[in-house]
Amino acid sequence: EIDDKTQQYRPKVTVLFYYKDNNIEHESLSGGKIRFENLENKPSWVPQFDFDNEVGDEQTTIIEESYWIDNDTGFIFGRKSMIPQLKERLFDYRAFPFDRHILDIQLLSNNCRSFRSWEKKMDNRHCPTEVRLQNEGWQIQCDLNSLTDSWRLKKVTMTINNNNDDKDDNNNNNTGSIANISIHIERKSSTFLLK
């Protein structure tokens, strides 16, 4: 969500993820055990997500956090929705082109050794309904809501930077990964006025 008037940018970011935790034992599917079981208690280890480009005194608001275990494979699936404040001054109207801007989201994890793209083998048949991608072919999905109704979404891109790549795996300081998400927006042509 972007607000031209207040120059605030507070997106709702929902992260769908999965990982393998060898310290968690999963039940066998024999005996009528369901495959995807919702975990009432948060696992002892979960990825920690922060925003590297967050500004202001307000902390990130967590509005949802849920976990499931696959009793067939032992994978942990998670869904976490957050609302950070990423910019106080949204646009620089003196910079050209003033009718196009890029909104950045820098999703950071300090306790995750590496981010990876959602694997194709982990399609909608192999994960809980609650963490299924709306479009299996898209690694990142976005909707834009402009409070002044003057912006439209052009494209969304993502690059992953794993800080521990090509470093000594025995060094505990090598943890950390960043997913840089860029939301390209442009002003609708109907908002331009002629003198």
Coordinates of N, CA and C in Angstrom, one line a residue:
E1 N 0.8 -1.2 0.0 CA 0.0 0.0 0.0 C 0.9 1.2 0.0
I2 N 0.6 2.2 -0.9 CA 1.4 3.4 -1.0 C 0.4 4.6 -0.8
D3 N 0.9 5.6 -0.1 CA 0.1 6.8 0.2 C 0.9 8.0 -0.3
D4 N 0.4 8.6 -1.4 CA 1.1 9.8 -1.9 C 1.1 11.0 -1.0
K5 N 0.0 11.1 -0.3 CA -0.2 12.3 0.6 C 0.7 12.3 1.8
T6 N 0.8 11.2 2.5 CA 1.6 11.1 3.7 C 3.1 10.6 3.3
Q7 N 3.3 10.2 2.1 CA 4.6 9.7 1.7 C 5.1 8.5 2.5
Q8 N 4.1 7.6 2.8 CA 4.4 6.4 3.5 C 4.3 5.2 2.6
Y9 N 5.1 4.2 2.9 CA 5.1 3.0 2.2 C 5.1 1.8 3.2
R10 N 4.0 1.2 3.4 CA 3.8 0.2 4.4 C 3.2 -1.1 3.7
P11 N 4.1 -1.9 3.0 CA 3.5 -3.0 2.3 C 3.2 -4.2 3.3
K12 N 2.2 -5.0 2.9 CA 1.9 -6.2 3.6 C 2.7 -7.3 2.9
V13 N 3.7 -7.9 3.6 CA 4.6 -8.9 3.0 C 4.3 -10.2 3.6
T14 N 3.9 -11.2 2.8 CA 3.6 -12.5 3.2 C 4.7 -13.5 2.6
V15 N 5.4 -14.1 3.5 CA 6.5 -15.0 3.1 C 6.0 -16.5 3.3
L16 N 6.0 -17.2 2.2 CA 5.8 -18.7 2.3 C 7.1 -19.4 2.2
F17 N 7.4 -20.3 3.1 CA 8.7 -20.9 3.2 C 8.6 -22.4 3.7
Y18 N 9.6 -23.1 3.4 CA 9.7 -24.5 4.0 C 11.2 -24.8 4.2
Y19 N 11.4 -25.7 5.1 CA 12.8 -26.1 5.5 C 12.8 -27.5 6.2
K20 N 13.9 -28.1 6.3 CA 14.0 -29.4 7.0 C 14.7 -29.2 8.3
D21 N 14.1 -29.6 9.4 CA 14.7 -29.6 10.7 C 14.8 -31.0 11.2
N22 N 16.1 -31.5 11.2 CA 16.3 -32.9 11.6 C 16.1 -33.1 13.1
N23 N 15.9 -32.1 13.9 CA 15.6 -32.2 15.3 C 14.2 -32.5 15.6
I24 N 13.3 -32.4 14.6 CA 11.9 -32.6 14.8 C 11.5 -33.9 14.2
E25 N 10.9 -34.8 15.1 CA 10.5 -36.1 14.6 C 9.1 -36.0 14.0
H26 N 8.8 -36.6 12.9 CA 7.5 -36.5 12.3 C 6.9 -37.9 12.4
E27 N 5.5 -37.9 12.5 CA 4.8 -39.1 12.6 C 4.7 -39.9 11.3
S28 N 4.6 -41.2 11.3 CA 4.4 -42.0 10.1 C 3.0 -41.8 9.6
L29 N 2.8 -41.9 8.3 CA 1.4 -41.7 7.7 C 0.6 -43.0 8.0
S30 N 1.2 -44.0 8.5 CA 0.4 -45.2 8.8 C -0.5 -45.0 9.9
G31 N -1.6 -45.7 10.0 CA -2.5 -45.6 11.1 C -3.4 -44.4 10.9
G32 N -3.6 -43.9 9.7 CA -4.6 -42.8 9.4 C -4.0 -41.4 9.8
K33 N -2.7 -41.3 10.0 CA -2.2 -40.0 10.3 C -2.3 -39.1 9.1
I34 N -2.7 -37.8 9.3 CA -2.8 -36.9 8.2 C -1.4 -36.5 7.7
R35 N -1.3 -36.1 6.4 CA 0.0 -35.7 5.9 C 0.5 -34.4 6.4
F36 N -0.4 -33.4 6.3 CA 0.0 -32.0 6.7 C -0.7 -31.7 8.0
E37 N 0.1 -31.5 9.0 CA -0.5 -31.3 10.4 C -0.1 -29.9 10.9
N38 N -1.1 -29.1 11.2 CA -0.9 -27.8 11.7 C -0.2 -27.9 13.1
L39 N 0.9 -27.2 13.3 CA 1.6 -27.2 14.6 C 1.0 -26.1 15.5
E40 N 0.5 -26.6 16.7 CA 0.0 -25.6 17.6 C 1.1 -24.7 18.2
N41 N 2.2 -25.3 18.5 CA 3.3 -24.6 19.0 C 4.4 -24.3 18.0
K42 N 4.9 -23.1 18.0 CA 6.0 -22.7 17.1 C 7.2 -23.6 17.3
P43 N 7.8 -24.1 16.1 CA 9.0 -24.9 16.2 C 10.1 -24.2 17.0
S44 N 11.0 -25.0 17.6 CA 12.1 -24.4 18.3 C 13.0 -23.6 17.5
W45 N 13.2 -23.9 16.2 CA 14.0 -23.1 15.3 C 13.1 -22.7 14.1
V46 N 13.1 -21.4 13.8 CA 12.3 -20.9 12.6 C 13.2 -19.8 12.0
P47 N 13.1 -19.6 10.7 CA 13.8 -18.5 10.1 C 13.3 -17.2 10.7
Q48 N 14.3 -16.3 10.9 CA 14.0 -15.0 11.4 C 14.0 -14.0 10.3
F49 N 12.9 -13.3 10.1 CA 12.8 -12.3 8.9 C 12.8 -10.9 9.5
D50 N 13.6 -10.1 8.9 CA 13.7 -8.6 9.1 C 13.7 -7.9 7.8
F51 N 13.6 -6.6 7.9 CA 13.7 -5.8 6.7 C 14.9 -4.8 6.8
D52 N 15.8 -5.1 5.8 CA 17.1 -4.3 5.9 C 16.9 -2.8 5.6
N53 N 15.8 -2.5 4.9 CA 15.6 -1.1 4.6 C 14.5 -0.5 5.3
E54 N 14.2 -1.0 6.5 CA 13.1 -0.4 7.3 C 13.6 0.9 8.0
V55 N 12.6 1.8 8.1 CA 13.0 3.1 8.6 C 11.9 3.5 9.7
G56 N 12.2 4.5 10.4 CA 11.3 5.0 11.4 C 11.4 4.2 12.7
D57 N 10.7 4.7 13.7 CA 10.7 4.1 15.1 C 9.7 2.9 15.2
E58 N 8.8 2.8 14.3 CA 7.8 1.8 14.4 C 8.4 0.4 14.0
Q59 N 8.1 -0.6 14.8 CA 8.5 -1.9 14.6 C 7.6 -2.6 13.6
T60 N 8.2 -3.7 12.9 CA 7.4 -4.4 12.0 C 6.2 -5.1 12.7
T61 N 5.0 -5.0 12.2 CA 3.9 -5.6 12.7 C 3.7 -7.0 12.2
I62 N 3.6 -8.0 13.0 CA 3.4 -9.3 12.6 C 1.9 -9.6 12.7
I63 N 1.2 -9.9 11.6 CA -0.2 -10.1 11.6 C -0.6 -11.6 11.5
E64 N 0.3 -12.4 11.1 CA 0.0 -13.9 11.0 C 1.3 -14.6 11.0
E65 N 1.3 -15.8 11.7 CA 2.4 -16.7 11.7 C 2.0 -18.1 12.0
S66 N 2.1 -19.0 11.1 CA 1.6 -20.4 11.2 C 2.6 -21.4 10.6
Y67 N 2.6 -22.6 11.2 CA 3.5 -23.6 10.8 C 2.8 -25.0 10.6
W68 N 3.3 -25.8 9.7 CA 2.8 -27.1 9.5 C 4.0 -28.1 9.3
I69 N 3.7 -29.3 9.6 CA 4.7 -30.4 9.3 C 4.2 -31.4 8.3
D70 N 5.0 -31.8 7.4 CA 4.7 -32.8 6.5 C 5.1 -34.2 7.1
N71 N 4.1 -35.0 7.5 CA 4.4 -36.2 8.2 C 4.9 -37.3 7.2
D72 N 5.0 -36.9 5.9 CA 5.6 -37.9 5.0 C 7.1 -37.6 4.8
T73 N 7.5 -36.4 4.7 CA 8.9 -36.0 4.4 C 9.6 -35.4 5.6
G74 N 8.8 -34.8 6.5 CA 9.5 -34.1 7.7 C 9.7 -32.7 7.4
F75 N 9.4 -32.1 6.2 CA 9.6 -30.7 6.0 C 8.6 -29.9 6.9
I76 N 9.1 -28.7 7.3 CA 8.3 -27.7 8.0 C 7.9 -26.7 7.0
F77 N 6.7 -26.3 7.0 CA 6.2 -25.3 6.1 C 5.7 -24.1 7.0
G78 N 5.9 -22.9 6.5 CA 5.6 -21.7 7.3 C 4.9 -20.7 6.4
R79 N 4.1 -19.9 7.1 CA 3.5 -18.7 6.5 C 3.5 -17.6 7.5
K80 N 4.1 -16.4 7.1 CA 4.3 -15.3 8.0 C 4.0 -14.0 7.2
S81 N 3.0 -13.3 7.8 CA 2.6 -12.0 7.2 C 3.1 -10.8 8.1
M82 N 3.7 -9.8 7.5 CA 4.3 -8.7 8.2 C 4.0 -7.4 7.5
I83 N 3.9 -6.3 8.3 CA 3.8 -5.0 7.7 C 4.9 -4.1 8.3
P84 N 5.9 -3.8 7.5 CA 7.0 -2.9 7.9 C 6.8 -1.5 7.3
Q85 N 7.5 -0.5 7.9 CA 7.5 0.8 7.2 C 8.8 1.0 6.6
L86 N 8.8 1.1 5.3 CA 10.1 1.0 4.5 C 10.6 2.3 4.0
K87 N 9.7 3.3 3.9 CA 10.2 4.6 3.5 C 9.4 5.7 4.2
E88 N 10.1 6.8 4.6 CA 9.4 7.9 5.1 C 9.1 8.9 4.0
R89 N 10.0 9.1 3.1 CA 9.8 9.9 1.9 C 9.7 9.0 0.7
L90 N 8.5 8.8 0.2 CA 8.3 7.8 -0.8 C 8.9 8.2 -2.1
F91 N 8.6 9.4 -2.6 CA 9.0 9.7 -4.0 C 9.9 11.0 -4.0
D92 N 10.8 11.1 -4.9 CA 11.5 12.3 -5.2 C 11.0 12.8 -6.5
Y93 N 10.2 13.8 -6.5 CA 9.5 14.3 -7.7 C 10.5 15.2 -8.5
R94 N 11.7 15.5 -7.9 CA 12.6 16.2 -8.7 C 13.5 15.4 -9.6
A95 N 13.5 14.1 -9.4 CA 14.3 13.1 -10.1 C 13.5 12.6 -11.3
F96 N 14.2 12.6 -12.5 CA 13.6 12.1 -13.7 C 13.9 10.6 -13.8
P97 N 13.0 9.8 -14.3 CA 11.6 10.1 -14.7 C 10.7 10.2 -13.4
F98 N 10.0 11.2 -13.2 CA 9.1 11.4 -12.0 C 7.9 10.6 -12.1
D99 N 7.5 10.0 -13.2 CA 6.3 9.2 -13.3 C 6.5 7.7 -13.2
R100 N 7.8 7.4 -12.9 CA 8.1 5.9 -12.6 C 9.0 5.8 -11.4
H101 N 8.7 4.8 -10.6 CA 9.5 4.6 -9.4 C 9.7 3.2 -9.1
I102 N 10.7 2.9 -8.3 CA 10.9 1.5 -7.9 C 10.8 1.4 -6.3
L103 N 9.9 0.6 -5.8 CA 9.8 0.4 -4.4 C 10.5 -0.9 -4.0
D104 N 11.4 -0.7 -3.1 CA 12.3 -1.8 -2.7 C 11.8 -2.5 -1.4
I105 N 11.9 -3.8 -1.3 CA 11.7 -4.6 -0.1 C 13.0 -5.4 0.0
Q106 N 13.7 -5.3 1.1 CA 14.9 -6.0 1.4 C 14.7 -7.0 2.5
L107 N 14.3 -8.2 2.2 CA 13.9 -9.2 3.2 C 15.2 -9.9 3.7
L108 N 15.5 -9.8 5.0 CA 16.7 -10.2 5.5 C 16.5 -11.3 6.6
S109 N 17.4 -12.3 6.6 CA 17.4 -13.4 7.6 C 18.8 -13.5 8.1
N110 N 19.0 -13.3 9.4 CA 20.3 -13.4 10.0 C 20.6 -14.8 10.5
N111 N 19.6 -15.7 10.6 CA 19.8 -17.0 11.1 C 19.6 -18.1 10.1
C112 N 19.4 -17.7 8.8 CA 19.2 -18.6 7.7 C 20.4 -18.6 6.8
R113 N 21.1 -19.8 6.6 CA 22.3 -19.8 5.9 C 22.1 -19.4 4.4
S114 N 21.0 -19.8 3.9 CA 20.8 -19.4 2.4 C 19.3 -19.5 2.1
F115 N 18.9 -18.5 1.3 CA 17.6 -18.5 0.7 C 17.7 -19.3 -0.6
R116 N 16.7 -20.0 -1.0 CA 16.6 -20.6 -2.3 C 15.2 -20.4 -2.8
S117 N 15.1 -20.4 -4.2 CA 13.8 -20.2 -4.8 C 13.0 -21.5 -4.5
W118 N 11.7 -21.3 -4.5 CA 10.7 -22.4 -4.2 C 10.9 -23.4 -5.4
E119 N 11.3 -24.7 -5.0 CA 11.6 -25.7 -6.0 C 10.3 -26.1 -6.7
K120 N 10.5 -26.4 -8.0 CA 9.3 -26.8 -8.8 C 8.8 -28.2 -8.3
K121 N 9.6 -29.0 -7.8 CA 9.1 -30.3 -7.3 C 8.2 -30.1 -6.1
M122 N 8.3 -29.0 -5.4 CA 7.4 -28.7 -4.3 C 6.2 -27.9 -4.8
D123 N 5.4 -28.6 -5.7 CA 4.2 -28.0 -6.2 C 3.0 -28.1 -5.3
N124 N 1.9 -27.6 -5.7 CA 0.7 -27.5 -4.8 C 0.3 -28.9 -4.3
R125 N 0.7 -30.0 -4.9 CA 0.4 -31.3 -4.3 C 1.2 -31.7 -3.1
H126 N 2.3 -31.0 -3.0 CA 3.3 -31.4 -1.9 C 3.4 -30.4 -0.8
C127 N 2.4 -29.6 -0.6 CA 2.5 -28.6 0.5 C 1.1 -28.3 1.0
P128 N 1.0 -27.8 2.2 CA -0.4 -27.5 2.7 C -1.1 -26.5 1.9
T129 N -2.4 -26.5 1.9 CA -3.2 -25.6 1.2 C -2.9 -24.1 1.5
E130 N -2.6 -23.9 2.8 CA -2.4 -22.5 3.3 C -1.1 -21.9 2.8
V131 N -0.2 -22.7 2.3 CA 1.1 -22.1 1.8 C 1.3 -22.3 0.2
R132 N 0.2 -22.6 -0.4 CA 0.3 -22.8 -1.9 C 0.4 -21.5 -2.6
L133 N 1.2 -21.4 -3.6 CA 1.3 -20.3 -4.4 C 0.1 -20.1 -5.3
Q134 N -0.4 -18.9 -5.5 CA -1.5 -18.7 -6.3 C -1.2 -19.1 -7.8
N135 N 0.0 -18.8 -8.2 CA 0.4 -19.2 -9.5 C 1.7 -20.0 -9.3
E136 N 1.7 -21.3 -9.6 CA 2.9 -22.1 -9.3 C 4.1 -21.7 -10.1
G137 N 4.0 -21.0 -11.2 CA 5.1 -20.6 -12.0 C 5.7 -19.3 -11.6
W138 N 5.2 -18.6 -10.6 CA 5.7 -17.3 -10.1 C 6.3 -17.5 -8.8
Q139 N 7.6 -17.1 -8.6 CA 8.3 -17.2 -7.3 C 7.8 -16.0 -6.4
I140 N 7.4 -14.9 -7.0 CA 7.0 -13.8 -6.2 C 5.7 -13.2 -6.9
Q141 N 4.8 -12.8 -6.0 CA 3.5 -12.3 -6.5 C 3.1 -11.1 -5.7
C142 N 2.5 -10.1 -6.4 CA 2.3 -8.8 -5.8 C 1.0 -8.2 -6.3
D143 N 0.3 -7.5 -5.4 CA -0.9 -6.7 -5.7 C -0.5 -5.3 -5.3
L144 N -1.0 -4.3 -6.0 CA -0.7 -2.9 -5.7 C -2.0 -2.2 -5.3
N145 N -2.0 -1.5 -4.2 CA -3.2 -0.7 -3.8 C -2.7 0.7 -3.5
S146 N -3.0 1.7 -4.4 CA -2.6 3.1 -4.3 C -3.8 3.8 -3.7
L147 N -3.6 4.5 -2.6 CA -4.7 5.2 -1.9 C -5.2 6.4 -2.8
T148 N -4.4 6.9 -3.7 CA -4.9 8.0 -4.5 C -5.3 7.5 -5.9
D149 N -5.1 6.1 -6.1 CA -5.6 5.5 -7.3 C -4.9 6.1 -8.5
S150 N -3.6 6.4 -8.4 CA -2.9 7.0 -9.5 C -1.7 6.2 -10.0
W151 N -1.4 5.1 -9.4 CA -0.3 4.3 -9.7 C -0.7 2.9 -10.2
R152 N 0.0 2.3 -11.1 CA -0.2 1.0 -11.5 C 1.1 0.1 -11.5
L153 N 0.9 -1.1 -11.3 CA 2.0 -2.1 -11.2 C 2.5 -2.4 -12.5
K154 N 3.8 -2.3 -12.8 CA 4.4 -2.6 -14.0 C 5.1 -4.0 -14.0
K155 N 6.0 -4.2 -13.0 CA 6.6 -5.5 -12.9 C 7.2 -5.7 -11.5
V156 N 7.5 -6.9 -11.2 CA 8.2 -7.2 -9.9 C 9.3 -8.1 -10.1
T157 N 10.5 -7.8 -9.6 CA 11.7 -8.7 -9.7 C 12.3 -9.0 -8.4
M158 N 13.0 -10.1 -8.3 CA 13.6 -10.5 -7.1 C 15.0 -11.1 -7.4
T159 N 16.0 -10.7 -6.6 CA 17.3 -11.3 -6.6 C 17.7 -11.8 -5.2
I160 N 18.4 -12.9 -5.1 CA 18.8 -13.5 -3.8 C 20.3 -13.4 -3.6
N161 N 20.7 -12.8 -2.4 CA 22.1 -12.7 -2.1 C 22.3 -13.5 -0.8
N162 N 23.0 -14.6 -0.9 CA 23.4 -15.3 0.3 C 24.8 -14.9 0.7
N163 N 24.9 -14.3 1.9 CA 26.2 -13.8 2.3 C 27.2 -14.8 2.6
N164 N 26.8 -16.1 2.8 CA 27.8 -17.1 3.1 C 28.3 -17.8 1.9
D165 N 27.8 -17.4 0.7 CA 28.3 -18.1 -0.5 C 29.8 -17.9 -0.7
D166 N 30.4 -19.0 -1.1 CA 31.9 -19.0 -1.3 C 32.7 -18.6 -0.1
K167 N 32.2 -18.9 1.1 CA 33.0 -18.6 2.3 C 33.2 -19.9 3.1
D168 N 33.9 -19.8 4.2 CA 34.2 -20.9 5.0 C 32.9 -21.3 5.8
D169 N 32.4 -22.5 5.5 CA 31.2 -23.0 6.2 C 31.4 -23.2 7.7
N170 N 32.7 -23.3 8.1 CA 33.0 -23.5 9.5 C 32.9 -22.2 10.3
N171 N 32.8 -21.1 9.6 CA 32.7 -19.8 10.3 C 31.3 -19.5 10.6
N172 N 30.9 -19.4 11.9 CA 29.5 -19.2 12.2 C 29.0 -17.8 11.9
N173 N 30.0 -16.9 11.6 CA 29.6 -15.5 11.2 C 29.1 -15.4 9.7
N174 N 29.1 -16.5 9.0 CA 28.8 -16.4 7.6 C 27.3 -16.6 7.3
T175 N 26.5 -16.6 8.4 CA 25.1 -16.8 8.1 C 24.5 -15.5 7.7
G176 N 23.4 -15.6 7.0 CA 22.7 -14.4 6.6 C 22.4 -14.4 5.1
S177 N 21.1 -14.0 4.8 CA 20.7 -14.0 3.4 C 19.7 -12.8 3.2
I178 N 19.7 -12.3 2.0 CA 18.8 -11.2 1.7 C 18.1 -11.4 0.3
A179 N 16.8 -11.3 0.3 CA 16.0 -11.3 -0.9 C 15.7 -9.9 -1.2
N180 N 16.2 -9.4 -2.3 CA 15.9 -8.0 -2.8 C 14.7 -8.0 -3.7
I181 N 13.6 -7.4 -3.3 CA 12.4 -7.4 -4.1 C 12.2 -6.0 -4.6
S182 N 12.1 -5.8 -5.9 CA 11.9 -4.5 -6.5 C 10.5 -4.5 -7.2
I183 N 9.7 -3.5 -6.8 CA 8.3 -3.3 -7.3 C 8.4 -2.1 -8.2
H184 N 8.2 -2.3 -9.5 CA 8.3 -1.2 -10.5 C 6.8 -0.7 -10.7
I185 N 6.6 0.6 -10.4 CA 5.3 1.2 -10.6 C 5.4 2.4 -11.5
E186 N 4.3 2.8 -12.2 CA 4.3 4.0 -13.0 C 3.0 4.7 -12.8
R187 N 3.0 6.0 -13.0 CA 1.8 6.7 -12.8 C 0.8 6.5 -14.0
K188 N -0.4 6.4 -13.7 CA -1.4 6.2 -14.8 C -1.5 7.4 -15.6
S189 N -1.6 7.2 -16.9 CA -1.7 8.3 -17.9 C -2.8 9.3 -17.6
S190 N -3.9 8.8 -17.0 CA -5.1 9.6 -16.7 C -4.8 10.7 -15.7
T191 N -3.7 10.6 -15.0 CA -3.4 11.6 -13.9 C -2.6 12.8 -14.4
F192 N -2.1 12.7 -15.6 CA -1.4 13.9 -16.2 C -2.4 15.0 -16.6
L193 N -2.1 16.2 -16.3 CA -2.9 17.3 -16.7 C -2.2 18.2 -17.6
L194 N -2.8 18.8 -18.6 CA -2.2 19.7 -19.6 C -2.6 21.1 -19.2
K195 N -1.6 22.0 -19.3 CA -1.9 23.4 -19.1 C -2.5 24.0 -20.3

